[in-house]
Amino acid sequence: AQTVTQSQPEMSVQEAETVTLSCTYDTSESNYYLFWYKQPPSRQMILVIRQEAYKQQNATENRFSVNFQKAAKSFSLKISDSQLGDTAMYFCAFIPRGGGATNKLIFGTGTLLAVQP
Amino acid sequence: DADVTQTPRNRITKTGKRIMLECSQTKGHDRMYWYRQDPGLGLQLIYYSFDVKDINKGEISDGYSVSRQAQAKFSLSLESAIPNQTALYFCATSEGLSEGETQYFGPGTRLLVL
């Protein structure tokens, strides 16, 4: 079975500081995609960043970057210069290349990040 | 304008009522999905569609049905709503492998079944 685990239910960070959210996953697939989605209080599910498993280079999007360790099946999200607007639930998600048997995104249970002023 | 829209945004209904949640997209994607989010359970896939003539059940399809009226429209129906269908419902779209299997979500519909 393919699973995604986020071991930090809640985290807190001071404004302008850096925070890292952890995610591990389990799969026997060799080609897949990993994502971080953000869900603010407005409840919209917003794509933050995408990583392709066959690419060794870690993805970056402005203040957001990932540390992808394929052998360890680890996919952490680093948020630099945290802003109050980063306060949200963050979900790690996985999908095999081609969608796999279920064609669904497999989500972790989320990490609630609070950015303190 | 938003690329993926959902109506209604909030809905309160009574047990046994039939309700429909609607999703429209302007992204031009062929693939559309309906997910359900419950606290602490992440998102679960209800149905998905790869084109107008292709409808597939997800992991929790019991009690739900869907209709793909056009490439841009995908509706979810609860034929006889029950309280444990109270949840946040998301529609999503995807272009599949050409965009790295990325799924783009609508704003969600919060449903309360009394």
mmCIF file of N, CA and C in Angstrom, chain A residues 33 35 37 39 42-47 50 52 91 95-99 101-109, chain B residues 9-10 33 35 37 40 42-43 45 48 50 59 88 90 97 99-110:
data_model
loop_
_atom_site.group_PDB
_atom_site.id
_atom_site.type_symbol
_atom_site.label_atom_id
_atom_site.label_comp_id
_atom_site.label_asym_id
_atom_site.label_seq_id
_atom_site.Cartn_x
_atom_site.Cartn_y
_atom_site.Cartn_z
ATOM 1 N N TYR A 33 5.240 11.490 -8.445
ATOM 2 C CA TYR A 33 5.286 12.920 -8.188
ATOM 3 C C TYR A 33 4.894 13.166 -6.740
ATOM 4 N N PHE A 35 3.938 16.380 -3.890
ATOM 5 C CA PHE A 35 3.399 17.728 -3.834
ATOM 6 C C PHE A 35 3.296 18.198 -2.389
ATOM 7 N N TYR A 37 0.625 20.886 -0.662
ATOM 8 C CA TYR A 37 -0.535 21.751 -0.809
ATOM 9 C C TYR A 37 -0.721 22.506 0.505
ATOM 10 N N GLN A 39 -3.575 24.663 2.809
ATOM 11 C CA GLN A 39 -5.001 24.922 3.014
ATOM 12 C C GLN A 39 -5.156 25.972 4.109
ATOM 13 N N SER A 42 -9.389 29.849 4.703
ATOM 14 C CA SER A 42 -10.397 29.949 3.642
ATOM 15 C C SER A 42 -10.771 28.584 3.064
ATOM 16 N N ARG A 43 -10.004 27.542 3.437
ATOM 17 C CA ARG A 43 -10.174 26.121 3.097
ATOM 18 C C ARG A 43 -9.828 25.764 1.652
ATOM 19 N N GLN A 44 -9.474 26.741 0.841
ATOM 20 C CA GLN A 44 -9.008 26.445 -0.510
ATOM 21 C C GLN A 44 -7.769 25.561 -0.452
ATOM 22 N N MET A 45 -7.634 24.601 -1.327
ATOM 23 C CA MET A 45 -6.469 23.728 -1.401
ATOM 24 C C MET A 45 -5.571 24.282 -2.505
ATOM 25 N N ILE A 46 -4.417 24.820 -2.090
ATOM 26 C CA ILE A 46 -3.548 25.553 -3.010
ATOM 27 C C ILE A 46 -2.241 24.807 -3.209
ATOM 28 N N LEU A 47 -1.860 24.587 -4.457
ATOM 29 C CA LEU A 47 -0.588 23.931 -4.750
ATOM 30 C C LEU A 47 0.565 24.851 -4.373
ATOM 31 N N ARG A 50 5.794 21.214 -6.514
ATOM 32 C CA ARG A 50 5.752 19.858 -7.060
ATOM 33 C C ARG A 50 7.176 19.368 -7.298
ATOM 34 N N GLU A 52 9.292 16.059 -9.120
ATOM 35 C CA GLU A 52 9.248 14.851 -9.939
ATOM 36 C C GLU A 52 10.327 13.907 -9.437
ATOM 37 N N PHE A 91 -0.403 20.010 3.497
ATOM 38 C CA PHE A 91 -0.545 18.597 3.187
ATOM 39 C C PHE A 91 0.537 18.171 2.208
ATOM 40 N N ILE A 95 1.504 10.844 -5.940
ATOM 41 C CA ILE A 95 0.763 10.119 -6.969
ATOM 42 C C ILE A 95 1.767 9.452 -7.891
ATOM 43 N N PRO A 96 1.524 8.178 -8.256
ATOM 44 C CA PRO A 96 2.452 7.541 -9.194
ATOM 45 C C PRO A 96 2.358 8.184 -10.567
ATOM 46 N N ARG A 97 3.424 8.088 -11.331
ATOM 47 C CA ARG A 97 3.393 8.536 -12.711
ATOM 48 C C ARG A 97 2.337 7.737 -13.465
ATOM 49 N N GLY A 98 1.457 8.439 -14.163
ATOM 50 C CA GLY A 98 0.365 7.764 -14.850
ATOM 51 C C GLY A 98 -0.851 7.554 -13.972
ATOM 52 N N GLY A 99 -0.744 7.931 -12.711
ATOM 53 C CA GLY A 99 -1.892 7.857 -11.816
ATOM 54 C C GLY A 99 -1.969 6.580 -10.989
ATOM 55 N N ALA A 101 -2.968 2.689 -9.898
ATOM 56 C CA ALA A 101 -4.203 1.913 -9.971
ATOM 57 C C ALA A 101 -5.427 2.733 -9.591
ATOM 58 N N THR A 102 -5.238 3.732 -8.759
ATOM 59 C CA THR A 102 -6.395 4.450 -8.216
ATOM 60 C C THR A 102 -6.584 5.844 -8.800
ATOM 61 N N ASN A 103 -5.555 6.376 -9.476
ATOM 62 C CA ASN A 103 -5.635 7.714 -10.064
ATOM 63 C C ASN A 103 -5.979 8.793 -9.052
ATOM 64 N N LYS A 104 -5.595 8.592 -7.813
ATOM 65 C CA LYS A 104 -5.907 9.610 -6.827
ATOM 66 C C LYS A 104 -4.620 10.114 -6.187
ATOM 67 N N LEU A 105 -4.671 11.347 -5.734
ATOM 68 C CA LEU A 105 -3.615 11.870 -4.895
ATOM 69 C C LEU A 105 -3.739 11.221 -3.519
ATOM 70 N N ILE A 106 -2.631 10.746 -3.002
ATOM 71 C CA ILE A 106 -2.607 10.171 -1.664
ATOM 72 C C ILE A 106 -2.062 11.231 -0.731
ATOM 73 N N PHE A 107 -2.887 11.636 0.219
ATOM 74 C CA PHE A 107 -2.537 12.737 1.096
ATOM 75 C C PHE A 107 -2.087 12.246 2.466
ATOM 76 N N GLY A 108 -1.202 13.007 3.084
ATOM 77 C CA GLY A 108 -0.934 12.852 4.494
ATOM 78 C C GLY A 108 -2.037 13.534 5.293
ATOM 79 N N THR A 109 -1.930 13.451 6.609
ATOM 80 C CA THR A 109 -2.977 14.001 7.467
ATOM 81 C C THR A 109 -2.775 15.476 7.776
ATOM 82 N N ARG B 9 -21.143 27.078 -2.175
ATOM 83 C CA ARG B 9 -19.969 27.059 -1.306
ATOM 84 C C ARG B 9 -20.306 26.444 0.048
ATOM 85 N N ASN B 10 -21.527 26.631 0.462
ATOM 86 C CA ASN B 10 -22.018 26.061 1.712
ATOM 87 C C ASN B 10 -23.435 25.564 1.493
ATOM 88 N N TYR B 33 -12.160 15.347 -10.845
ATOM 89 C CA TYR B 33 -12.222 14.478 -9.670
ATOM 90 C C TYR B 33 -13.158 15.105 -8.628
ATOM 91 N N TYR B 35 -13.399 14.837 -4.427
ATOM 92 C CA TYR B 35 -12.825 14.357 -3.182
ATOM 93 C C TYR B 35 -13.702 14.801 -2.021
ATOM 94 N N GLN B 37 -13.233 15.657 2.195
ATOM 95 C CA GLN B 37 -12.279 15.865 3.285
ATOM 96 C C GLN B 37 -13.002 15.812 4.619
ATOM 97 N N GLY B 40 -8.900 15.058 10.096
ATOM 98 C CA GLY B 40 -7.982 13.993 10.489
ATOM 99 C C GLY B 40 -7.858 12.847 9.508
ATOM 100 N N GLY B 42 -7.534 13.387 5.941
ATOM 101 C CA GLY B 42 -7.038 13.783 4.636
ATOM 102 C C GLY B 42 -8.167 13.817 3.624
ATOM 103 N N LEU B 43 -7.823 13.639 2.347
ATOM 104 C CA LEU B 43 -8.826 13.657 1.287
ATOM 105 C C LEU B 43 -9.032 12.253 0.737
ATOM 106 N N LEU B 45 -10.968 9.985 -2.375
ATOM 107 C CA LEU B 45 -11.502 10.126 -3.726
ATOM 108 C C LEU B 45 -12.868 9.458 -3.833
ATOM 109 N N TYR B 48 -13.935 9.848 -10.301
ATOM 110 C CA TYR B 48 -13.128 10.618 -11.224
ATOM 111 C C TYR B 48 -13.536 10.327 -12.652
ATOM 112 N N PHE B 50 -12.115 10.841 -16.814
ATOM 113 C CA PHE B 50 -11.038 11.228 -17.715
ATOM 114 C C PHE B 50 -11.561 11.869 -18.998
ATOM 115 N N GLU B 59 -12.516 5.484 -4.037
ATOM 116 C CA GLU B 59 -12.500 4.598 -2.874
ATOM 117 C C GLU B 59 -13.741 4.676 -1.994
ATOM 118 N N LEU B 88 -16.361 18.390 3.874
ATOM 119 C CA LEU B 88 -15.946 19.389 2.893
ATOM 120 C C LEU B 88 -15.664 18.650 1.590
ATOM 121 N N PHE B 90 -14.388 18.651 -2.381
ATOM 122 C CA PHE B 90 -13.548 19.349 -3.353
ATOM 123 C C PHE B 90 -13.683 18.725 -4.734
ATOM 124 N N LEU B 97 -0.265 13.441 -17.097
ATOM 125 C CA LEU B 97 1.186 13.373 -17.117
ATOM 126 C C LEU B 97 1.829 14.619 -17.712
ATOM 127 N N GLU B 99 1.328 17.577 -17.210
ATOM 128 C CA GLU B 99 1.572 18.580 -16.169
ATOM 129 C C GLU B 99 1.992 17.891 -14.872
ATOM 130 N N GLY B 100 2.691 16.782 -15.006
ATOM 131 C CA GLY B 100 3.209 16.124 -13.827
ATOM 132 C C GLY B 100 2.141 15.629 -12.869
ATOM 133 N N GLU B 101 1.013 15.207 -13.423
ATOM 134 C CA GLU B 101 -0.086 14.665 -12.618
ATOM 135 C C GLU B 101 -0.615 15.668 -11.598
ATOM 136 N N THR B 102 -0.372 16.929 -11.812
ATOM 137 C CA THR B 102 -0.799 17.940 -10.843
ATOM 138 C C THR B 102 -2.314 18.099 -10.878
ATOM 139 N N GLN B 103 -2.917 18.121 -9.718
ATOM 140 C CA GLN B 103 -4.353 18.348 -9.604
ATOM 141 C C GLN B 103 -4.596 19.723 -8.996
ATOM 142 N N TYR B 104 -5.523 20.457 -9.619
ATOM 143 C CA TYR B 104 -5.875 21.807 -9.186
ATOM 144 C C TYR B 104 -7.274 21.773 -8.591
ATOM 145 N N PHE B 105 -7.395 22.337 -7.401
ATOM 146 C CA PHE B 105 -8.621 22.211 -6.639
ATOM 147 C C PHE B 105 -9.501 23.457 -6.713
ATOM 148 N N GLY B 106 -10.808 23.205 -6.639
ATOM 149 C CA GLY B 106 -11.762 24.273 -6.465
ATOM 150 C C GLY B 106 -11.783 24.742 -5.022
ATOM 151 N N PRO B 107 -12.626 25.710 -4.703
ATOM 152 C CA PRO B 107 -12.640 26.300 -3.360
ATOM 153 C C PRO B 107 -13.326 25.445 -2.309
ATOM 154 N N GLY B 108 -13.996 24.391 -2.720
ATOM 155 C CA GLY B 108 -14.656 23.495 -1.775
ATOM 156 C C GLY B 108 -16.102 23.871 -1.501
ATOM 157 N N THR B 109 -16.881 22.848 -1.164
ATOM 158 C CA THR B 109 -18.270 23.028 -0.717
ATOM 159 C C THR B 109 -18.401 22.393 0.651
ATOM 160 N N ARG B 110 -18.801 23.202 1.627
ATOM 161 C CA ARG B 110 -19.018 22.657 2.971
ATOM 162 C C ARG B 110 -20.461 22.214 3.073
#
